[in-house]
Amino acid sequence: MDDNVKSLIDLLEIFAGEGGVTRLAIRRRLRCGSCVALKYGTDLADPCGQRRITAYITERKPVWVIGGPPCGTLANLSCLNRHINLGLWTIARNHAERLATYMCHVMWLQITAGRHFLCENPHGSDLWKLDAYVDLATTFPQIREVTFDQCRLG
């Protein structure tokens, strides 16, 4: 991220994958932060990476933070893998929960500052059942959940 330019930004994409949201936002002439993901050099499972991005969000005040933490072991069908190899599933599940909990922290930062977020995960994901998300949704009843079938996009 370019720390020389301290202007406010419209959008920050975390758990960015290929950075498609950021690319589209730039085409729409929005001011975007750098994509945040392991692929781009930030490990959001690492407390140091989390502190760095939290500080960046606090400083740059993105109007929107958009993120979709990995859902693999949080998704409905992950129970099948749990029965095949419990040890590996447990490691992956703990990792996914750390990432999802950090996303909830980011959502908390955004909503308490009067800004916005979008968190993408499957409809039946256990992310929506984590204490961090339940506490957030209970504290801020204005949070809305939308179910959208992404498969319809092709």
Short mmCIF file of C-alpha atoms in Angstrom, two decimals:
data_model
loop_
_atom_site.label_atom_id
_atom_site.label_comp_id
_atom_site.label_asym_id
_atom_site.label_seq_id
_atom_site.Cartn_x
_atom_site.Cartn_y
_atom_site.Cartn_z
CA MET A 1 0.00 0.00 0.00
CA ASP A 2 1.23 3.45 -0.82
CA ASP A 3 1.83 5.07 2.55
CA ASN A 4 3.03 8.30 0.90
CA VAL A 5 -0.52 9.17 -0.11
CA LYS A 6 -2.73 9.51 2.96
CA SER A 7 -5.97 10.49 1.24
CA LEU A 8 -9.26 8.90 2.15
CA ILE A 9 -10.46 6.06 -0.04
CA ASP A 10 -13.82 4.89 -1.33
CA LEU A 11 -13.16 1.17 -1.24
CA LEU A 12 -10.87 -1.39 0.30
CA GLU A 13 -11.10 -5.03 -0.77
CA ILE A 14 -9.85 -7.58 1.74
CA PHE A 15 -9.60 -11.33 1.12
CA ALA A 16 -9.32 -9.98 -2.40
CA GLY A 17 -8.67 -13.14 -4.41
CA GLU A 18 -8.11 -11.82 -7.92
CA GLY A 19 -9.07 -8.26 -6.92
CA GLY A 20 -12.05 -8.12 -9.24
CA VAL A 21 -14.04 -5.70 -7.09
CA THR A 22 -11.10 -3.30 -6.94
CA ARG A 23 -10.54 -3.48 -10.71
CA LEU A 24 -14.19 -2.69 -11.36
CA ALA A 25 -14.19 0.16 -8.82
CA ILE A 26 -11.10 1.71 -10.43
CA ARG A 27 -12.84 1.60 -13.82
CA ARG A 28 -15.68 3.49 -12.16
CA ARG A 29 -13.11 6.07 -11.00
CA LEU A 30 -13.41 5.27 -7.31
CA ARG A 31 -10.42 5.80 -5.03
CA CYS A 32 -9.30 2.35 -3.94
CA GLY A 33 -6.81 1.00 -1.48
CA SER A 34 -4.53 -1.82 -2.52
CA CYS A 35 -6.03 -5.29 -2.58
CA VAL A 36 -5.45 -7.07 0.71
CA ALA A 37 -4.82 -10.80 0.59
CA LEU A 38 -2.05 -13.31 1.12
CA LYS A 39 -1.50 -13.25 -2.65
CA TYR A 40 -0.67 -9.53 -2.37
CA GLY A 41 1.62 -9.90 0.65
CA THR A 42 -0.69 -9.56 3.67
CA ASP A 43 -1.45 -12.58 5.83
CA LEU A 44 -4.72 -11.73 7.56
CA ALA A 45 -4.39 -14.79 9.80
CA ASP A 46 -1.26 -13.21 11.29
CA PRO A 47 -1.86 -10.70 14.12
CA CYS A 48 0.80 -8.38 12.63
CA GLY A 49 -1.02 -8.34 9.29
CA GLN A 50 -4.31 -7.72 11.06
CA ARG A 51 -2.86 -4.78 13.05
CA ARG A 52 -1.40 -3.28 9.89
CA ILE A 53 -4.72 -3.44 8.01
CA THR A 54 -6.66 -2.22 11.04
CA ALA A 55 -4.35 0.81 11.24
CA TYR A 56 -4.74 1.34 7.48
CA ILE A 57 -8.54 1.27 7.78
CA THR A 58 -8.46 3.65 10.74
CA GLU A 59 -6.20 6.07 8.88
CA ARG A 60 -7.64 5.91 5.35
CA LYS A 61 -11.32 5.59 6.38
CA PRO A 62 -12.66 3.62 3.41
CA VAL A 63 -16.32 4.33 2.71
CA TRP A 64 -16.72 0.62 1.88
CA VAL A 65 -14.75 -2.44 2.93
CA ILE A 66 -15.65 -5.49 0.89
CA GLY A 67 -14.42 -8.92 1.82
CA GLY A 68 -15.18 -12.60 1.62
CA PRO A 69 -13.14 -14.62 4.06
CA PRO A 70 -12.47 -18.18 2.86
CA CYS A 71 -15.51 -20.30 3.53
CA GLY A 72 -14.13 -23.81 2.93
CA THR A 73 -14.58 -25.28 6.40
CA LEU A 74 -17.34 -22.82 7.30
CA ALA A 75 -19.57 -24.01 4.45
CA ASN A 76 -22.31 -26.63 4.83
CA LEU A 77 -20.57 -29.43 2.94
CA SER A 78 -17.38 -29.19 5.00
CA CYS A 79 -18.91 -31.65 7.45
CA LEU A 80 -18.05 -34.38 4.93
CA ASN A 81 -14.34 -33.53 5.17
CA ARG A 82 -14.57 -33.43 8.96
CA HIS A 83 -15.52 -37.11 8.93
CA ILE A 84 -12.80 -38.07 6.43
CA ASN A 85 -9.85 -36.35 8.17
CA LEU A 86 -10.72 -34.67 11.45
CA GLY A 87 -7.15 -33.54 12.20
CA LEU A 88 -6.64 -31.58 8.99
CA TRP A 89 -10.22 -30.31 9.04
CA THR A 90 -9.71 -28.94 12.58
CA ILE A 91 -6.56 -27.06 11.56
CA ALA A 92 -8.31 -25.60 8.50
CA ARG A 93 -11.42 -24.75 10.54
CA ASN A 94 -9.41 -22.87 13.18
CA HIS A 95 -7.69 -20.90 10.42
CA ALA A 96 -11.02 -20.06 8.75
CA GLU A 97 -12.53 -18.96 12.06
CA ARG A 98 -9.58 -16.62 12.73
CA LEU A 99 -10.05 -15.02 9.32
CA ALA A 100 -13.83 -14.76 9.70
CA THR A 101 -13.45 -13.26 13.17
CA TYR A 102 -11.05 -10.67 11.79
CA MET A 103 -13.61 -9.80 9.10
CA CYS A 104 -16.13 -9.27 11.90
CA HIS A 105 -13.63 -6.93 13.58
CA VAL A 106 -13.35 -4.96 10.33
CA MET A 107 -17.13 -4.80 10.05
CA TRP A 108 -17.25 -3.48 13.63
CA LEU A 109 -14.67 -0.79 12.76
CA GLN A 110 -16.68 0.27 9.75
CA ILE A 111 -20.12 0.41 11.35
CA THR A 112 -18.96 2.23 14.49
CA ALA A 113 -17.33 4.86 12.27
CA GLY A 114 -20.54 5.33 10.26
CA ARG A 115 -19.10 3.64 7.19
CA HIS A 116 -20.15 0.55 5.23
CA PHE A 117 -19.11 -3.04 4.63
CA LEU A 118 -20.08 -6.01 2.56
CA CYS A 119 -19.16 -9.49 3.74
CA GLU A 120 -19.62 -12.33 1.26
CA ASN A 121 -20.00 -15.95 2.37
CA PRO A 122 -22.43 -18.74 1.46
CA HIS A 123 -25.96 -18.55 2.85
CA GLY A 124 -25.49 -21.48 5.25
CA SER A 125 -21.94 -20.54 6.27
CA ASP A 126 -20.98 -20.95 9.92
CA LEU A 127 -19.51 -17.43 9.74
CA TRP A 128 -23.01 -16.16 10.44
CA LYS A 129 -23.09 -18.30 13.60
CA LEU A 130 -19.73 -17.20 15.05
CA ASP A 131 -19.98 -15.27 18.32
CA ALA A 132 -18.18 -12.30 16.73
CA TYR A 133 -20.81 -11.99 14.00
CA VAL A 134 -23.79 -12.73 16.26
CA ASP A 135 -22.59 -10.03 18.69
CA LEU A 136 -22.19 -7.58 15.81
CA ALA A 137 -25.62 -8.31 14.34
CA THR A 138 -27.25 -8.11 17.79
CA THR A 139 -25.55 -4.81 18.66
CA PHE A 140 -26.30 -3.25 15.28
CA PRO A 141 -29.78 -4.38 14.14
CA GLN A 142 -29.47 -2.16 11.05
CA ILE A 143 -27.17 -4.79 9.51
CA ARG A 144 -28.97 -6.48 6.64
CA GLU A 145 -28.33 -9.93 5.26
CA VAL A 146 -28.98 -10.59 1.60
CA THR A 147 -29.07 -14.01 -0.03
CA PHE A 148 -27.86 -13.94 -3.63
CA ASP A 149 -27.18 -16.95 -5.83
CA GLN A 150 -23.83 -16.14 -7.44
CA CYS A 151 -24.16 -19.16 -9.72
CA ARG A 152 -26.74 -17.18 -11.69
CA LEU A 153 -23.90 -14.94 -12.86
CA GLY A 154 -22.30 -17.78 -14.76
#
